Amino acid sequence: MQTHSQTQATFAMLDKPHRLVASDRVEGTPVRRSDGTKVGTIERLMIDKASGKVAYAVLSFGGFMGVGVKHIPVPWDRMKYSVALDAYEINLSDEELSHSPLFEGDEAFDWGYRDDVIGNLNFYRTPPY
Amino acid sequence: MQTHSQTQATFAMLDKPHRLVASDRVEGTPVRRSDGTKVGTIERLMIDKASGKVAYAVLSFGGFMGVGVKHIPVPWDRMKYSVALDAYEINLSDEELSHSPLFEGDEAFDWGYRDDVIGNLNFYRTPPY
């Protein structure tokens, strides 16, 4: 049962901006360029077990009915949500996307590693989180 | 297309332990006590937008067919996965669980805030992440 004081506290905070976001709210959120064109969809977040920090988001794009889907890692600090676009606003060019690797359907790719492979995919060239 | 060198790199890392875990793999994972009894299920992770750090996991438990489900925040550093249990091993007593608030079905509770309300729910009394 939610107590009275908790209800009050909840209402008192309704006008504050959120500092937190739910993982299952990020998953499935579209990614668009500033002009509104769709880049792809955030598939999941990869989290460092030791530090609890998001290492990167996995962006999926392209393909048709699961075939030919490509993935690219996106550093967390690039994940800026745009209310206007109702999407994460990330300006990835077709040229940049063309460099990312293709993984069809359930093809095994171990996103649990961040080292060499992920480093190679990270065209942002950001330092490890 | 996955290049030859990427394939090699992937295979070379197959015997290393994972440092990362996928958000959608954490969601839905059961939580058990060391003796194997089930406490509940990890519902989602709440992530700090600014820092990219997991603020806490939301553990749901109790209830029947969505009615009477209760939630409790679990600090990330308590999220130790046990291969033997095939679950997160978290020893929460019935006494501790009884102190957590009840939210039925889709009752609005804004997990996006961490301040007062979340602080009140946090019987671990860990400092804010």
Tab-separated table of C-alpha atoms in Angstrom:
chain	number	residue	atom	x	y	z
A	1	MET	CA	0.000	0.000	0.000
A	2	GLN	CA	1.346	3.386	-0.938
A	3	THR	CA	1.325	5.628	2.092
A	4	HIS	CA	-0.021	9.154	2.129
A	5	SER	CA	3.393	10.742	2.564
A	6	GLN	CA	4.794	8.803	-0.381
A	7	THR	CA	1.910	9.961	-2.571
A	8	GLN	CA	2.580	13.540	-1.573
A	9	ALA	CA	6.275	13.207	-2.266
A	10	THR	CA	5.523	11.755	-5.693
A	11	PHE	CA	3.226	14.609	-6.632
A	12	ALA	CA	5.692	17.173	-5.343
A	13	MET	CA	8.254	15.927	-7.858
A	14	LEU	CA	6.035	15.780	-10.928
A	15	ASP	CA	7.414	19.005	-12.356
A	16	LYS	CA	11.066	18.100	-11.983
A	17	PRO	CA	12.882	16.793	-15.053
A	18	HIS	CA	13.831	13.143	-14.914
A	19	ARG	CA	17.371	12.304	-14.068
A	20	LEU	CA	16.877	8.619	-14.666
A	21	VAL	CA	15.640	6.605	-17.608
A	22	ALA	CA	14.453	2.984	-17.608
A	23	SER	CA	16.450	0.444	-19.617
A	24	ASP	CA	13.311	-0.988	-21.210
A	25	ARG	CA	12.321	2.487	-22.277
A	26	VAL	CA	15.613	3.004	-24.110
A	27	GLU	CA	15.360	-0.369	-25.863
A	28	GLY	CA	13.318	-0.025	-29.042
A	29	THR	CA	13.580	3.750	-29.174
A	30	PRO	CA	14.232	5.014	-32.716
A	31	VAL	CA	17.318	7.000	-33.652
A	32	ARG	CA	16.859	9.896	-36.073
A	33	ARG	CA	19.024	12.537	-37.666
A	34	SER	CA	18.244	16.172	-36.925
A	35	ASP	CA	16.284	16.355	-40.192
A	36	GLY	CA	13.994	13.583	-38.972
A	37	THR	CA	15.228	10.761	-41.205
A	38	LYS	CA	15.394	7.480	-39.374
A	39	VAL	CA	18.781	5.860	-38.762
A	40	GLY	CA	17.667	2.795	-36.825
A	41	THR	CA	16.612	1.569	-33.398
A	42	ILE	CA	18.373	1.161	-30.055
A	43	GLU	CA	18.481	-2.575	-29.468
A	44	ARG	CA	19.935	-2.781	-25.983
A	45	LEU	CA	22.441	-1.315	-23.570
A	46	MET	CA	25.693	-3.028	-22.676
A	47	ILE	CA	26.585	-2.476	-19.032
A	48	ASP	CA	29.923	-2.938	-17.331
A	49	LYS	CA	29.373	-5.442	-14.546
A	50	ALA	CA	32.033	-4.025	-12.264
A	51	SER	CA	31.299	-0.310	-12.503
A	52	GLY	CA	27.588	-0.378	-13.364
A	53	LYS	CA	28.263	2.046	-16.200
A	54	VAL	CA	26.705	1.806	-19.639
A	55	ALA	CA	29.587	0.919	-21.952
A	56	TYR	CA	27.556	1.619	-25.083
A	57	ALA	CA	24.165	1.223	-26.693
A	58	VAL	CA	23.727	-1.189	-29.592
A	59	LEU	CA	22.061	0.491	-32.555
A	60	SER	CA	20.533	-1.771	-35.205
A	61	PHE	CA	19.634	-0.565	-38.670
A	62	GLY	CA	19.043	-1.678	-42.233
A	63	GLY	CA	17.948	-5.142	-43.219
A	64	PHE	CA	14.524	-6.524	-43.965
A	65	MET	CA	12.585	-8.870	-41.672
A	66	GLY	CA	15.691	-9.623	-39.639
A	67	VAL	CA	17.948	-10.378	-42.611
A	68	GLY	CA	20.906	-8.109	-43.268
A	69	VAL	CA	20.554	-6.119	-40.065
A	70	LYS	CA	23.689	-4.205	-39.104
A	71	HIS	CA	24.785	-3.051	-35.663
A	72	ILE	CA	26.895	-0.262	-34.403
A	73	PRO	CA	27.934	0.663	-30.864
A	74	VAL	CA	26.922	4.120	-29.709
A	75	PRO	CA	28.636	5.711	-26.697
A	76	TRP	CA	26.209	6.727	-23.961
A	77	ASP	CA	27.126	10.411	-24.151
A	78	ARG	CA	25.824	10.471	-27.730
A	79	MET	CA	22.389	9.353	-26.542
A	80	LYS	CA	20.568	12.679	-26.447
A	81	TYR	CA	16.809	12.286	-26.504
A	82	SER	CA	14.934	14.806	-28.628
A	83	VAL	CA	11.355	15.519	-27.602
A	84	ALA	CA	10.703	17.127	-30.995
A	85	LEU	CA	11.874	14.043	-32.894
A	86	ASP	CA	10.492	11.597	-30.299
A	87	ALA	CA	13.746	9.734	-30.818
A	88	TYR	CA	17.413	9.797	-29.942
A	89	GLU	CA	18.998	12.422	-32.162
A	90	ILE	CA	22.231	11.031	-33.562
A	91	ASN	CA	23.616	12.320	-36.816
A	92	LEU	CA	25.172	9.264	-38.411
A	93	SER	CA	25.787	9.615	-42.135
A	94	ASP	CA	25.200	6.809	-44.629
A	95	GLU	CA	28.957	6.854	-45.133
A	96	GLU	CA	29.591	6.205	-41.452
A	97	LEU	CA	26.932	3.504	-41.304
A	98	SER	CA	28.432	1.767	-44.328
A	99	HIS	CA	31.563	1.011	-42.286
A	100	SER	CA	29.707	-0.956	-39.655
A	101	PRO	CA	29.631	-4.732	-39.685
A	102	LEU	CA	26.709	-6.835	-40.827
A	103	PHE	CA	25.228	-9.500	-38.572
A	104	GLU	CA	22.310	-11.377	-39.989
A	105	GLY	CA	19.468	-12.503	-37.760
A	106	ASP	CA	20.762	-14.329	-34.742
A	107	GLU	CA	24.301	-14.644	-36.026
A	108	ALA	CA	26.544	-14.948	-33.021
A	109	PHE	CA	28.345	-11.794	-32.173
A	110	ASP	CA	29.451	-11.448	-28.635
A	111	TRP	CA	28.559	-7.917	-27.602
A	112	GLY	CA	29.722	-8.847	-24.120
A	113	TYR	CA	33.269	-7.957	-25.065
A	114	ARG	CA	34.360	-4.421	-25.442
A	115	ASP	CA	37.971	-4.804	-26.331
A	116	ASP	CA	39.388	-5.240	-29.807
A	117	VAL	CA	36.274	-5.916	-31.807
A	118	ILE	CA	34.137	-3.271	-30.208
A	119	GLY	CA	37.042	-0.882	-30.503
A	120	ASN	CA	37.177	-1.562	-34.211
A	121	LEU	CA	33.482	-0.869	-34.601
A	122	ASN	CA	33.636	2.348	-32.661
A	123	PHE	CA	34.012	4.901	-35.398
A	124	TYR	CA	33.329	7.614	-32.862
A	125	ARG	CA	36.839	6.893	-31.601
A	126	THR	CA	35.796	7.827	-28.106
A	127	PRO	CA	38.017	6.554	-25.330
A	128	PRO	CA	36.726	3.491	-23.478
A	129	TYR	CA	33.985	4.500	-21.058
B	1	MET	CA	29.714	-8.615	-44.101
B	2	GLN	CA	31.871	-9.658	-41.181
B	3	THR	CA	35.505	-9.493	-42.182
B	4	HIS	CA	37.977	-12.286	-41.621
B	5	SER	CA	39.999	-10.365	-39.047
B	6	GLN	CA	36.873	-9.534	-37.038
B	7	THR	CA	35.884	-13.200	-37.007
B	8	GLN	CA	39.322	-14.162	-35.762
B	9	ALA	CA	39.229	-11.539	-33.052
B	10	THR	CA	35.822	-12.802	-31.901
B	11	PHE	CA	36.999	-16.388	-31.644
B	12	ALA	CA	40.148	-15.345	-29.840
B	13	MET	CA	38.041	-13.838	-27.065
B	14	LEU	CA	35.597	-16.676	-26.555
B	15	ASP	CA	37.337	-17.952	-23.432
B	16	LYS	CA	37.518	-14.617	-21.653
B	17	PRO	CA	34.922	-13.858	-18.994
B	18	HIS	CA	32.387	-11.210	-19.918
B	19	ARG	CA	32.890	-7.776	-18.563
B	20	LEU	CA	29.625	-6.519	-19.996
B	21	VAL	CA	26.039	-7.652	-19.683
B	22	ALA	CA	23.107	-6.699	-21.934
B	23	SER	CA	20.247	-4.725	-20.394
B	24	ASP	CA	17.633	-7.019	-21.940
B	25	ARG	CA	19.429	-9.980	-20.436
B	26	VAL	CA	19.198	-8.514	-16.946
B	27	GLU	CA	15.505	-7.726	-17.336
B	28	GLY	CA	13.410	-10.737	-16.427
B	29	THR	CA	16.223	-12.532	-14.603
B	30	PRO	CA	15.043	-14.122	-11.360
B	31	VAL	CA	16.450	-13.201	-7.966
B	32	ARG	CA	17.029	-15.996	-5.480
B	33	ARG	CA	18.376	-16.360	-1.981
B	34	SER	CA	21.461	-18.494	-1.451
B	35	ASP	CA	19.212	-21.420	-0.461
B	36	GLY	CA	17.510	-21.238	-3.873
B	37	THR	CA	14.168	-19.799	-2.783
B	38	LYS	CA	12.871	-17.233	-5.253
B	39	VAL	CA	12.581	-13.619	-4.166
B	40	GLY	CA	11.322	-12.097	-7.413
B	41	THR	CA	12.394	-10.854	-10.825
B	42	ILE	CA	14.483	-7.953	-12.059
B	43	GLU	CA	12.036	-5.726	-13.910
B	44	ARG	CA	14.339	-3.084	-15.366
B	45	LEU	CA	17.376	-0.948	-14.734
B	46	MET	CA	17.178	2.758	-13.983
B	47	ILE	CA	20.054	4.644	-15.567
B	48	ASP	CA	21.323	8.099	-14.753
B	49	LYS	CA	21.114	10.111	-17.955
B	50	ALA	CA	24.061	12.340	-17.162
B	51	SER	CA	26.591	9.805	-15.939
B	52	GLY	CA	25.398	6.689	-17.765
B	53	LYS	CA	25.540	4.780	-14.480
B	54	VAL	CA	22.929	2.318	-13.316
B	55	ALA	CA	21.242	3.980	-10.349
B	56	TYR	CA	19.463	0.810	-9.302
B	57	ALA	CA	17.595	-2.211	-10.556
B	58	VAL	CA	13.870	-2.510	-9.953
B	59	LEU	CA	13.000	-5.857	-8.371
B	60	SER	CA	9.357	-6.954	-8.540
B	61	PHE	CA	7.930	-9.678	-6.336
B	62	GLY	CA	4.738	-11.017	-4.847
B	63	GLY	CA	1.300	-10.507	-6.308
B	64	PHE	CA	-0.777	-12.704	-8.546
B	65	MET	CA	-1.411	-12.034	-12.231
B	66	GLY	CA	-0.194	-8.463	-11.934
B	67	VAL	CA	-2.280	-7.614	-8.862
B	68	GLY	CA	-0.507	-6.786	-5.628
B	69	VAL	CA	2.973	-6.720	-7.131
B	70	LYS	CA	5.535	-4.914	-4.994
B	71	HIS	CA	8.767	-3.272	-6.065
B	72	ILE	CA	12.019	-2.569	-4.405
B	73	PRO	CA	15.133	-0.793	-5.665
B	74	VAL	CA	18.328	-2.838	-5.637
B	75	PRO	CA	21.711	-1.116	-5.855
B	76	TRP	CA	23.815	-2.327	-8.771
B	77	ASP	CA	26.645	-3.585	-6.553
B	78	ARG	CA	24.197	-6.061	-5.006
B	79	MET	CA	23.553	-7.614	-8.430
B	80	LYS	CA	25.824	-10.643	-8.273
B	81	TYR	CA	24.888	-13.310	-10.780
B	82	SER	CA	25.146	-16.888	-9.546
B	83	VAL	CA	25.748	-19.533	-12.195
B	84	ALA	CA	24.713	-22.241	-9.719
B	85	LEU	CA	21.363	-20.564	-9.006
B	86	ASP	CA	20.940	-19.307	-12.597
B	87	ALA	CA	19.729	-16.109	-10.951
B	88	TYR	CA	20.933	-13.004	-9.176
B	89	GLU	CA	21.776	-14.051	-5.644
B	90	ILE	CA	20.337	-11.497	-3.249
B	91	ASN	CA	19.473	-12.455	0.292
B	92	LEU	CA	16.408	-10.378	1.075
B	93	SER	CA	14.431	-11.624	4.037
B	94	ASP	CA	10.637	-11.653	4.128
B	95	GLU	CA	10.949	-9.065	6.887
B	96	GLU	CA	12.898	-6.718	4.606
B	97	LEU	CA	10.522	-7.306	1.709
B	98	SER	CA	7.541	-6.533	3.905
B	99	HIS	CA	8.766	-2.949	4.249
B	100	SER	CA	8.646	-2.269	0.524
B	101	PRO	CA	5.727	-0.410	-1.045
B	102	LEU	CA	2.948	-2.030	-3.016
B	103	PHE	CA	2.125	-0.866	-6.523
B	104	GLU	CA	-0.655	-2.708	-8.229
B	105	GLY	CA	-0.560	-3.373	-11.953
B	106	ASP	CA	0.146	-0.194	-13.869
B	107	GLU	CA	-0.312	2.098	-10.913
B	108	ALA	CA	1.701	5.191	-11.601
B	109	PHE	CA	4.915	5.334	-9.737
B	110	ASP	CA	7.617	7.447	-11.193
B	111	TRP	CA	10.799	5.404	-10.973
B	112	GLY	CA	12.527	8.176	-12.885
B	113	TYR	CA	13.169	10.035	-9.654
B	114	ARG	CA	15.752	8.900	-7.241
B	115	ASP	CA	15.465	11.470	-4.532
B	116	ASP	CA	13.148	11.343	-1.545
B	117	VAL	CA	10.859	8.523	-2.544
B	118	ILE	CA	13.537	6.200	-3.818
B	119	GLY	CA	15.628	7.058	-0.786
B	120	ASN	CA	12.760	5.986	1.455
B	121	LEU	CA	12.445	2.680	-0.358
B	122	ASN	CA	16.126	1.959	-0.185
B	123	PHE	CA	16.379	-0.189	2.897
B	124	TYR	CA	19.921	-1.049	1.931
B	125	ARG	CA	20.734	2.484	3.063
B	126	THR	CA	23.499	2.667	0.522
B	127	PRO	CA	24.647	6.146	-0.380
B	128	PRO	CA	23.310	7.489	-3.700
B	129	TYR	CA	25.210	5.939	-6.592
